Coordinates of C-alpha atoms and ligand atoms in Angstrom, one line a residue:
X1 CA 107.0 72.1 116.0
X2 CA 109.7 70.3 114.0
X3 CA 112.9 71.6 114.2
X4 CA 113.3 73.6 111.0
X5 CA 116.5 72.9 109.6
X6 CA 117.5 74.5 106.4
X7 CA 115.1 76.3 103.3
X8 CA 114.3 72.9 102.3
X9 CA 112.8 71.3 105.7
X10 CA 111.0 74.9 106.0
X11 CA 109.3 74.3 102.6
X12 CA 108.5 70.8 103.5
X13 CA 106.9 72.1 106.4
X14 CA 104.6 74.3 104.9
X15 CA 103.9 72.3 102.1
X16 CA 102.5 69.7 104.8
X17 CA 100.4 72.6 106.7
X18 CA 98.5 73.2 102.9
X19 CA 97.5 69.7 103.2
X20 CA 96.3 70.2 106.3
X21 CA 94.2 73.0 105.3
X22 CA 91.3 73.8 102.8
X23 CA 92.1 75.2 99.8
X24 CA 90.7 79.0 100.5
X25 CA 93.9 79.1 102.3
X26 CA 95.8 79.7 99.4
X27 CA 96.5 83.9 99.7
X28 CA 97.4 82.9 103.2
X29 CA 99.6 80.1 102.5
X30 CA 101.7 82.7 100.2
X31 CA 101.7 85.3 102.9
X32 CA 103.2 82.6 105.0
X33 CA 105.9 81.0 102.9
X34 CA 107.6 84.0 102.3
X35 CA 108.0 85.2 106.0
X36 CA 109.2 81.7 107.0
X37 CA 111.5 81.9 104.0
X38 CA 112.9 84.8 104.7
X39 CA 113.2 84.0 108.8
X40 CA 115.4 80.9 108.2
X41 CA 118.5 83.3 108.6
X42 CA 117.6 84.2 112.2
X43 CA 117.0 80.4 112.9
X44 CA 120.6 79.9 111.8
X45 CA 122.7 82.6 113.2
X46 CA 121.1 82.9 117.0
X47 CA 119.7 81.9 120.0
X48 CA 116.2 82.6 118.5
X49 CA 116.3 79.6 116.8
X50 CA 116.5 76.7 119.4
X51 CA 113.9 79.3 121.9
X52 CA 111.2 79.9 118.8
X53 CA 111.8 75.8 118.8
X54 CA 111.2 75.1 122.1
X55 CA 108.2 77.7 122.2
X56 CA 106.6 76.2 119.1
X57 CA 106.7 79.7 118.1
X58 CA 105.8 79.1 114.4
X59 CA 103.1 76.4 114.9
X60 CA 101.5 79.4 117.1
X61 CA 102.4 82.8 115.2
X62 CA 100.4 80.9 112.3
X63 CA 97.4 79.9 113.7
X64 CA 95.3 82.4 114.6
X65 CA 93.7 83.4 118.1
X66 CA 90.3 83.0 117.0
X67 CA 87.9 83.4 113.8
X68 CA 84.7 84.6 114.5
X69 CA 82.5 84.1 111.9
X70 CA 78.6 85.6 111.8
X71 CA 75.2 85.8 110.1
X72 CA 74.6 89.7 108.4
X73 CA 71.0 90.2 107.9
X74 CA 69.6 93.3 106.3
X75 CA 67.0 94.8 104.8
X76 CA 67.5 96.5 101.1
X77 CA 65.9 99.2 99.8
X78 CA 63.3 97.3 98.1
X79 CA 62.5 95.8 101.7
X80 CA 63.8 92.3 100.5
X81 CA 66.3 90.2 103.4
X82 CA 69.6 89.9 102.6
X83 CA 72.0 87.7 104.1
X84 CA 75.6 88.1 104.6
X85 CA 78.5 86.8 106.0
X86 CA 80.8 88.9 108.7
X87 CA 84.1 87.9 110.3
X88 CA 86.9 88.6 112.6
X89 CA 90.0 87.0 112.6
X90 CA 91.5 88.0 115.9
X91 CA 95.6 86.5 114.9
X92 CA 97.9 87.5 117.2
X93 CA 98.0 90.0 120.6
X94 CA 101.7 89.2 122.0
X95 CA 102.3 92.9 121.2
X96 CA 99.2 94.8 122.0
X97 CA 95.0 94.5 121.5
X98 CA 94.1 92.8 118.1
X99 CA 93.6 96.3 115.6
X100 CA 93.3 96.1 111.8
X101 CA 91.1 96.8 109.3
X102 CA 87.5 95.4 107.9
X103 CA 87.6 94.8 104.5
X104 CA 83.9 94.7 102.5
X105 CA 84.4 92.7 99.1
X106 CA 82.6 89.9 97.1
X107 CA 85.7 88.4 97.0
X108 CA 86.3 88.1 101.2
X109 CA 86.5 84.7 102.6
X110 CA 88.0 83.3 105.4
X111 CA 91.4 82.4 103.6
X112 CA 91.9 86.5 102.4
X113 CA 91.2 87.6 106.1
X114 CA 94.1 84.8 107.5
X115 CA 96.2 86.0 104.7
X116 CA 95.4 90.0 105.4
X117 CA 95.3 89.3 109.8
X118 CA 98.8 87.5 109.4
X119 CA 100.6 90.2 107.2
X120 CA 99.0 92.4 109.8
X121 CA 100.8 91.2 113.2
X122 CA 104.1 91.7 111.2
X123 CA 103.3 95.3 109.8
X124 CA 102.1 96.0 113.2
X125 CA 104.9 95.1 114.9
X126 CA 107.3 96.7 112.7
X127 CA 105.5 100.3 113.4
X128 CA 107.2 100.2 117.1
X129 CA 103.6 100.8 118.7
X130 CA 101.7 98.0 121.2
X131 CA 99.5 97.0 118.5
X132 CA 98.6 93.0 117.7
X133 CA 97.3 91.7 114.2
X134 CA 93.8 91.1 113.2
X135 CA 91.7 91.7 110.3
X136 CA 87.6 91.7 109.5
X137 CA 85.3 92.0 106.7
X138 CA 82.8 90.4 104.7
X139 CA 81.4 89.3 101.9
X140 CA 79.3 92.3 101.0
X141 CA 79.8 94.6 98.1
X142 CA 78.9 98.1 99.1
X143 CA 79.4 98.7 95.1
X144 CA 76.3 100.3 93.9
X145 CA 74.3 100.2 96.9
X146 CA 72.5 103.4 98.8
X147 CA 74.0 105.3 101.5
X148 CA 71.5 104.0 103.7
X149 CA 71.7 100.2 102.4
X150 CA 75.3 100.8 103.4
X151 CA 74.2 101.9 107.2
X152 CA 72.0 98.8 107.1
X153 CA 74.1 96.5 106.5
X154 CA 77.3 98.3 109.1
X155 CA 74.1 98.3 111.9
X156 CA 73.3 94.5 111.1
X157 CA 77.5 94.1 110.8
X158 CA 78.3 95.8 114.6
X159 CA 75.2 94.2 115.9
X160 CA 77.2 90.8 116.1
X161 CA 81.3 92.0 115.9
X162 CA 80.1 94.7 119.2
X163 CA 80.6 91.4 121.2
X164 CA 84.3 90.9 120.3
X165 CA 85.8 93.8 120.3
X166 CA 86.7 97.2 122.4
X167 CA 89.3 99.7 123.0
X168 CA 91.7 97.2 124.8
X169 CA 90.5 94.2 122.9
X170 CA 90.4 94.8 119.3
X171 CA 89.8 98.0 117.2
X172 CA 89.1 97.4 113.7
X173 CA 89.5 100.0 111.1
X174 CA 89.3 100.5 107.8
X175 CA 90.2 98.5 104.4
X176 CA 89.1 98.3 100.9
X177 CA 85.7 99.1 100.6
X178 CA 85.4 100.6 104.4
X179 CA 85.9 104.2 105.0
X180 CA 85.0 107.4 107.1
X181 CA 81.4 106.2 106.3
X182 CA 81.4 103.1 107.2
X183 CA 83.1 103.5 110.7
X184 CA 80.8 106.6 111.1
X185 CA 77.7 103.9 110.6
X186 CA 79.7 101.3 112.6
X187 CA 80.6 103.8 115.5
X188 CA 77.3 104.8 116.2
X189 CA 76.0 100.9 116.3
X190 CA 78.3 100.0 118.5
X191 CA 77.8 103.2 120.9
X192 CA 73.9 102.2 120.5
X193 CA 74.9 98.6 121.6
X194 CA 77.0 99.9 124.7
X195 CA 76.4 103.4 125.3
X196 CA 80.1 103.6 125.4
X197 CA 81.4 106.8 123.7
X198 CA 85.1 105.3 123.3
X199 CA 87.9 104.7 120.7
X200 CA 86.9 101.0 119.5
X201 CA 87.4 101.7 116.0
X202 CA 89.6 103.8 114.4
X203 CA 89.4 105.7 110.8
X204 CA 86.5 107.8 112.5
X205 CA 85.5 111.0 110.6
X206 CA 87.8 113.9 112.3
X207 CA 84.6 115.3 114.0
X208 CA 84.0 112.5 115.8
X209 CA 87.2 111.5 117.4
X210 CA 89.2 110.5 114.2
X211 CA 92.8 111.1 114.3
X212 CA 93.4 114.0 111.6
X213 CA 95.6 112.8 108.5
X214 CA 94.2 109.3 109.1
X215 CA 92.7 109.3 105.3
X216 CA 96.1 110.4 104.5
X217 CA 98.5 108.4 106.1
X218 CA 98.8 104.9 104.5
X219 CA 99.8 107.0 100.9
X220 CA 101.4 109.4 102.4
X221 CA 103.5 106.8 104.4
X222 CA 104.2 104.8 101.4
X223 CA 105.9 107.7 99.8
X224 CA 108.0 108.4 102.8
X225 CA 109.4 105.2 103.0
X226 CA 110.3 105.2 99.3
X227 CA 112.2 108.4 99.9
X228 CA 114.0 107.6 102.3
X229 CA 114.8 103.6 100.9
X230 CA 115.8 105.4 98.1
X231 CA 118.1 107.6 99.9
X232 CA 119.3 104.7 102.0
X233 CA 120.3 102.3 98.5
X234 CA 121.7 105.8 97.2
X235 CA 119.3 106.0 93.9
X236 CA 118.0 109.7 92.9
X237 CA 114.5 111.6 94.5
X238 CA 111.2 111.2 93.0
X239 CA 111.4 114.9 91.9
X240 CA 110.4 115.2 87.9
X241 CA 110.3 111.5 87.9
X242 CA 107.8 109.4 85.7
X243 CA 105.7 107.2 88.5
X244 CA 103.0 104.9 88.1
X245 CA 100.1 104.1 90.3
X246 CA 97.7 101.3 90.5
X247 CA 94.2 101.6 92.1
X248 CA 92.0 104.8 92.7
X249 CA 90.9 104.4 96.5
X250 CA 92.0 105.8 98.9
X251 CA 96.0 104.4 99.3
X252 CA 96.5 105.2 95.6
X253 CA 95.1 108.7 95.5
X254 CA 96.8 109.9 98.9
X255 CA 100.5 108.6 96.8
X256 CA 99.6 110.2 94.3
X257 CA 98.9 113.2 96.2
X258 CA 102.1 112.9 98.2
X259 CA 104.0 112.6 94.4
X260 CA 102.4 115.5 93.3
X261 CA 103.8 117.2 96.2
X262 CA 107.7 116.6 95.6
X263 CA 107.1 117.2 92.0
X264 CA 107.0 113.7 90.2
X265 CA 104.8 113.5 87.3
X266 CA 102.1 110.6 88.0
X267 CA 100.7 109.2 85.0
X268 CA 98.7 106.5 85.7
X269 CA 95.7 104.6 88.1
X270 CA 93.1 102.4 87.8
X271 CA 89.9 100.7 88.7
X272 CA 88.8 97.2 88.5
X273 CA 87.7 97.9 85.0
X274 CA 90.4 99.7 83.2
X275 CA 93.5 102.1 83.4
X276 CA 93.8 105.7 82.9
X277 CA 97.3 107.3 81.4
X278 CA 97.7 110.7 81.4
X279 CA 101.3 111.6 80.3
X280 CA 101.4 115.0 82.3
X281 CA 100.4 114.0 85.0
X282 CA 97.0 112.8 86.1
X283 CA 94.3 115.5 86.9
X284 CA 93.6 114.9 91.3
X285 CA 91.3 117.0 92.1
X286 CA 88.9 115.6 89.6
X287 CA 89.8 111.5 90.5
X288 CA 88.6 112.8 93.9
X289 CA 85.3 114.0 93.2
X290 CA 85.0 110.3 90.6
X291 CA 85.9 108.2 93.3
X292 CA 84.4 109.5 96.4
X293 CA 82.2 111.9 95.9
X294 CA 80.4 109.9 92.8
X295 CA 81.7 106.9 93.0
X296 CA 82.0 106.5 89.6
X297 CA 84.0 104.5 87.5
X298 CA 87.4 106.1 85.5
X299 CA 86.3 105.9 82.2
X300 CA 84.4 109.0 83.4
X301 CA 87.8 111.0 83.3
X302 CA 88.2 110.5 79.7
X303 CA 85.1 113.1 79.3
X304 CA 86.8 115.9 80.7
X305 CA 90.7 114.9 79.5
X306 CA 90.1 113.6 76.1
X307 CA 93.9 113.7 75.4
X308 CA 94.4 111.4 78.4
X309 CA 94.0 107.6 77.3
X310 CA 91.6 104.9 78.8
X311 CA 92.8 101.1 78.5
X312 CA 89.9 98.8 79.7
X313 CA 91.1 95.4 81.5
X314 CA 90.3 93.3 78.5
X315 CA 92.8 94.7 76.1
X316 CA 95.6 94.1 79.0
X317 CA 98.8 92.1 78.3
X318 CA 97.9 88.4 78.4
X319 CA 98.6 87.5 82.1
X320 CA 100.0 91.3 83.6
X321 CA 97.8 94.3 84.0
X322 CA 98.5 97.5 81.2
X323 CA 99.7 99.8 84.0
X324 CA 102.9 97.5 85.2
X325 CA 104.1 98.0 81.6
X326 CA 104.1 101.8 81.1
X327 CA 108.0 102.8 81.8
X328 CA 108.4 104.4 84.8
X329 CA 111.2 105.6 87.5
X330 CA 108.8 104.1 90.1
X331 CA 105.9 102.3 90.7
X332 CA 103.3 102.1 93.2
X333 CA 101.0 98.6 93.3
X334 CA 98.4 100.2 95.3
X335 CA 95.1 98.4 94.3
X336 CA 95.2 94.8 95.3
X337 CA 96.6 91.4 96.2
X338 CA 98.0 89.4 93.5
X339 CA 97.9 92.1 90.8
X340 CA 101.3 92.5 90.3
X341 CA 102.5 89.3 88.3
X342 CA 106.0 87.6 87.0
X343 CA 104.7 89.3 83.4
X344 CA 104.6 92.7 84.9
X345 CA 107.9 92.2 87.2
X346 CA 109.3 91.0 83.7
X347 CA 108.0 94.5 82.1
X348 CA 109.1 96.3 84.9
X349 CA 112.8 95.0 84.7
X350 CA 112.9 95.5 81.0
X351 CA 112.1 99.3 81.4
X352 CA 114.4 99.9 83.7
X353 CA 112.2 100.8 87.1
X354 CA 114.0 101.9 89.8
X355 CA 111.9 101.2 92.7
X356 CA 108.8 98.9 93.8
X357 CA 106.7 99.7 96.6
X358 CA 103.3 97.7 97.7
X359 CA 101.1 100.3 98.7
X360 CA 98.2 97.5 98.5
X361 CA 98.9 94.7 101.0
X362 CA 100.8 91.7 99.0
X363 CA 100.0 93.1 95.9
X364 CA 103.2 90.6 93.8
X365 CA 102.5 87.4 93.8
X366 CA 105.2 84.8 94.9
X367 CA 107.5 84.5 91.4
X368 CA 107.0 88.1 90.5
X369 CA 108.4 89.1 94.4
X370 CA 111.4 86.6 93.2
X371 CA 111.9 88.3 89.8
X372 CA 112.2 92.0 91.3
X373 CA 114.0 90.6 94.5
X374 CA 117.1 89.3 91.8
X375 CA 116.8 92.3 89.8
X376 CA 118.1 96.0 90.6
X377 CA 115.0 97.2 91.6
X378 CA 114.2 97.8 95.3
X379 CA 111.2 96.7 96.5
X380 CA 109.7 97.9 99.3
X381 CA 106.8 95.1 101.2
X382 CA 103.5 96.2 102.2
X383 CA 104.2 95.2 105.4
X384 CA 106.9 97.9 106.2
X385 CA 105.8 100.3 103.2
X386 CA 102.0 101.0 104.2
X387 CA 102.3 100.7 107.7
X388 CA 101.6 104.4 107.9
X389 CA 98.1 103.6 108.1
X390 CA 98.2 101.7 110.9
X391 CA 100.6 103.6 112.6
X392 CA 98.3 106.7 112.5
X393 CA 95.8 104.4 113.8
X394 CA 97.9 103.5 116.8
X395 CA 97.9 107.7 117.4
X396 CA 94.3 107.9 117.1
X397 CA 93.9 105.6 119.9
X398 CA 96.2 107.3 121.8
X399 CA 94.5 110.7 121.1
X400 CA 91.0 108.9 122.0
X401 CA 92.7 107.5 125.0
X402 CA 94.0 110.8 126.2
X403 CA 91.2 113.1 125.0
X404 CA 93.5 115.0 122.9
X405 CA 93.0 116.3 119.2
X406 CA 96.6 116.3 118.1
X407 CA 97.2 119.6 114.5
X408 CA 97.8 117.9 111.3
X409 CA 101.2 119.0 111.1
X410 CA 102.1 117.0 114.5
X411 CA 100.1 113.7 113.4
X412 CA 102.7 114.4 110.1
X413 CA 105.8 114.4 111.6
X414 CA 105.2 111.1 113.6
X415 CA 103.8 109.7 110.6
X416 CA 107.3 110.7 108.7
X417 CA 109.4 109.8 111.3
X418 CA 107.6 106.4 112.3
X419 CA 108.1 105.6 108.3
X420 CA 111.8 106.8 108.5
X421 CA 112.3 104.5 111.6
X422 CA 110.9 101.5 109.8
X423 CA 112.3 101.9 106.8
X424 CA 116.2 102.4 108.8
X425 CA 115.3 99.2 110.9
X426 CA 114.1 97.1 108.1
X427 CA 117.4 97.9 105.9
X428 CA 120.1 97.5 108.8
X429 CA 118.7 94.2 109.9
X430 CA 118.6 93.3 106.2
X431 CA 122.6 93.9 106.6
X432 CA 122.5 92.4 109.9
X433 CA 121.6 89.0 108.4
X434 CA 123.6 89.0 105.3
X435 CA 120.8 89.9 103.1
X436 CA 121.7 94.1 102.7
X437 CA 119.1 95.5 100.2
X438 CA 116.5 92.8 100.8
X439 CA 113.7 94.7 102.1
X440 CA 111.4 91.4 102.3
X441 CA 113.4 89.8 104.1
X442 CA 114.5 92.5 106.9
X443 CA 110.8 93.6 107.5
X444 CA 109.9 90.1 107.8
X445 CA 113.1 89.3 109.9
X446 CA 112.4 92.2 112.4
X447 CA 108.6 91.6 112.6
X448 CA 109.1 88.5 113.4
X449 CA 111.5 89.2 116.2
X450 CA 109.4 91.7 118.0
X451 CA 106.6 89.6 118.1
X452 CA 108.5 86.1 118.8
X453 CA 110.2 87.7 121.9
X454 CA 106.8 89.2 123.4
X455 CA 105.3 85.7 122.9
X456 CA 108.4 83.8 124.7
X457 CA 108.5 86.2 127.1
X458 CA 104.6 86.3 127.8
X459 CA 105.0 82.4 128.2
X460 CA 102.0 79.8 127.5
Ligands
LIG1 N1 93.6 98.2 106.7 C1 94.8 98.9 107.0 C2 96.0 98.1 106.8 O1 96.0 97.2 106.0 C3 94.7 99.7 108.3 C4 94.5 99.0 109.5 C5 94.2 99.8 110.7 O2 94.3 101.1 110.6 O3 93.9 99.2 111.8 O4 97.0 98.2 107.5

């Protein structure tokens, strides 16, 4: 590796790794850029530098272990063959077996699951637990399809991925579009495959050898790190403040949730078609039962809350997204990647928001990261802001491990206290580098660090 000598040789250096690459690589080119962006400051000030040099520490940390990629075939319910395609990207294990989540989309390619399985080493490493990077999924949309179309397709899925993985290889988990369901489905295919009752996945319904809170813990995480980076910068608590929420799965609705519960009035969330806004506060209990118990879409709330309004995605600002320009004390991108934009960063500046956190993994794209980054707001990354998932993943495998069922209220208090610790470690090295109140930067500054030292120190 080059040596990389100021911002400019580091962009010049990833500018020649996109030629390198296809152009699918885009989401994980941006995913890139800004950790090497923001790790130039440890390259200058110590002895990381000339060892991460010597180590080609960058040419490796981007290239990933392995990608496994595999044929899904399945039957329908109309007994017609359908094909799909399955992958793993196993990144990184300098820090402990590959574990992330699977992520079933239209949209997944091999590009998204680099971009996802990179993000993933760092969030990983920042949670303080022996967990390495990896991510999974495919290009199946479980939208509209049977429950048993669904256990199909996770049996066909397992029957290859059983091969690659296991409790001290890689344990996938969850992501959008895979939940308690689908690692119930998965779980029993692989314990068919191996007769090995064992904890190779995690996200497992509580019955079964889930962790509980698991369903909880990326929302819930992602408002204990805003409390306490909001404590930390000295700003007032979410109590009686106007928040907004984007997405309806199952990081948005545990926020929101965790809102509710310290008494800030949530007014917003949405689905891939549209927005709901509810001025006193949206109505839980009933989102619940729409998105999953029915599955249905939100314009469905608008039936029981006439008073509450429904925008549908194509009467959305001309490049931003309707919810991003609602004002707000906070906000909480907890949908998608890229669906915060420079527009909405520009709305969100202009009405005076207070606070940013990605719930969603790299839900601002690259200028709209740059616009809130010069601004007042503080924004929180994904990677240290909904690492409560993860983390509680990391205790469900220790509970699986151990044969142990820990209470909620203990699985809690590690979760609060593992976001506290991240959210502490993440703002001092911030400082520490010369960068204080740059919460990019200092989770991408001490993820890297963790994961660079295991890799020298494990050698080639
Ligand atoms: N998919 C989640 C994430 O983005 C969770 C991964 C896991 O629990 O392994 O962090």
């Amino acid at each position: 590796m080059k040596r990389v000598n100021s911002i400019v040789d580091a962009k010049a250096e990833i500018a020649k790794l996109k030629n390198e690459n296809c152009a699918e690589d885009d989401v994980f080119f941006q995913a890139m850029e800004e950790v090497l962006l923001s790790i130039f400051p440890l390259f200058k000030s110590d002895e990381m530098y000339n060892k991460s040099a010597k180590n080609a520490i960058i040419r490796r940390l981007i290239t990933p272990d392995r990608v496994i990629k595999f044929k899904v075939v399945w039957l329908d319910d109309k007994n017609e063959v359908q094909v799909n395609t399955g992958y793993r990207v196993q990144f990184n294990n300098a820090l402990g077996p590959y574990k992330g989540g699977l992520r079933f989309h239209p949209s997944v390619n091999e590009g998204i699951l680099k971009f996802l399985g990179f993000e993933q080493i760092l969030k990983n490493a920042l949670t303080g637990l022996p967990l390495g990077g990896a991510k999974g999924g495919s290009d199946f949309d479980p939208k509209g399809k049977s429950d048993f179309e669904v256990m199909k397709f996770c049996s066909a899925f397992m029957k290859e991925l059983y091969k690659h993985i296991g409790p001290r290889i890689d344990v996938p988990a969850g992501d959008i579009g895979v939940g308690g369901r689908e690692i119930g489905y998965l779980f029993g295919q692989y314990k068919r495959m191996t007769t090995a009752f064992e904890g190779v996945l995690t996200g497992k319904p509580a019955f079964f050898g889930g962790s509980l809170m698991r369903p909880e813990a990326t929302g819930y995480g992602v408002i204990y790190f805003t409390r306490k980076m909001l404590e930390l910068e000295g700003k007032e608590t979410l109590e009686g403040k106007v928040c907004t929420v984007s997405g309806s799965g199952n990081v948005a609705l545990h926020a929101i949730e965790k809102l509710q519960a310290l008494g800030a009035v949530t007014v917003t969330c949405t689905d891939s078609k549209g927005m709901i806004y509810d001025a006193r506060g949206v109505d839980l209990p009933l989102l619940k039962e729409l998105k999953f118990e029915r599955r249905a879409s939100l314009e469905e709330y608008i039936k029981a809350h006439p008073e509450a309004s429904y925008t549908p995605v194509s009467e959305y600002p001309k490049g931003g997204h309707a919810v991003w320009n609602i004002p707000c004390y906070a906000a909480f991108p907890c949908a998608t990647q890229n669906e915060l934009t420079a527009v909405d960063a520009k709305n969100l500046v202009k009405n005076g928001c207070v606070s940013v956190t990605e719930g969603a993994n790299m839900p601002s794209t690259t200028d709209a990261v740059h616009i809130m980054l010069k601004s007042d707001i503080c924004l929180a990354p994904a990677k240290a802001a909904n690492a409560g998932g993860v983390a509680v993943s990391g205790f469900e495998m220790s509970q699986n491990a151990a044969m142990q069922k820990w209470t909620f209220e203990e699985v809690d208090l590690k979760l609060k206290a593992t976001m506290e610790d991240i959210c502490e470690n993440v703002s001092s090295t911030a400082k520490e580098f010369g960068v204080a109140g740059n919460y990019v930067d200092g989770a991408n500054i001490a993820g890297f660090k963790r994961v660079a030292d295991a890799m020298i120190a494990e050698g080639v």
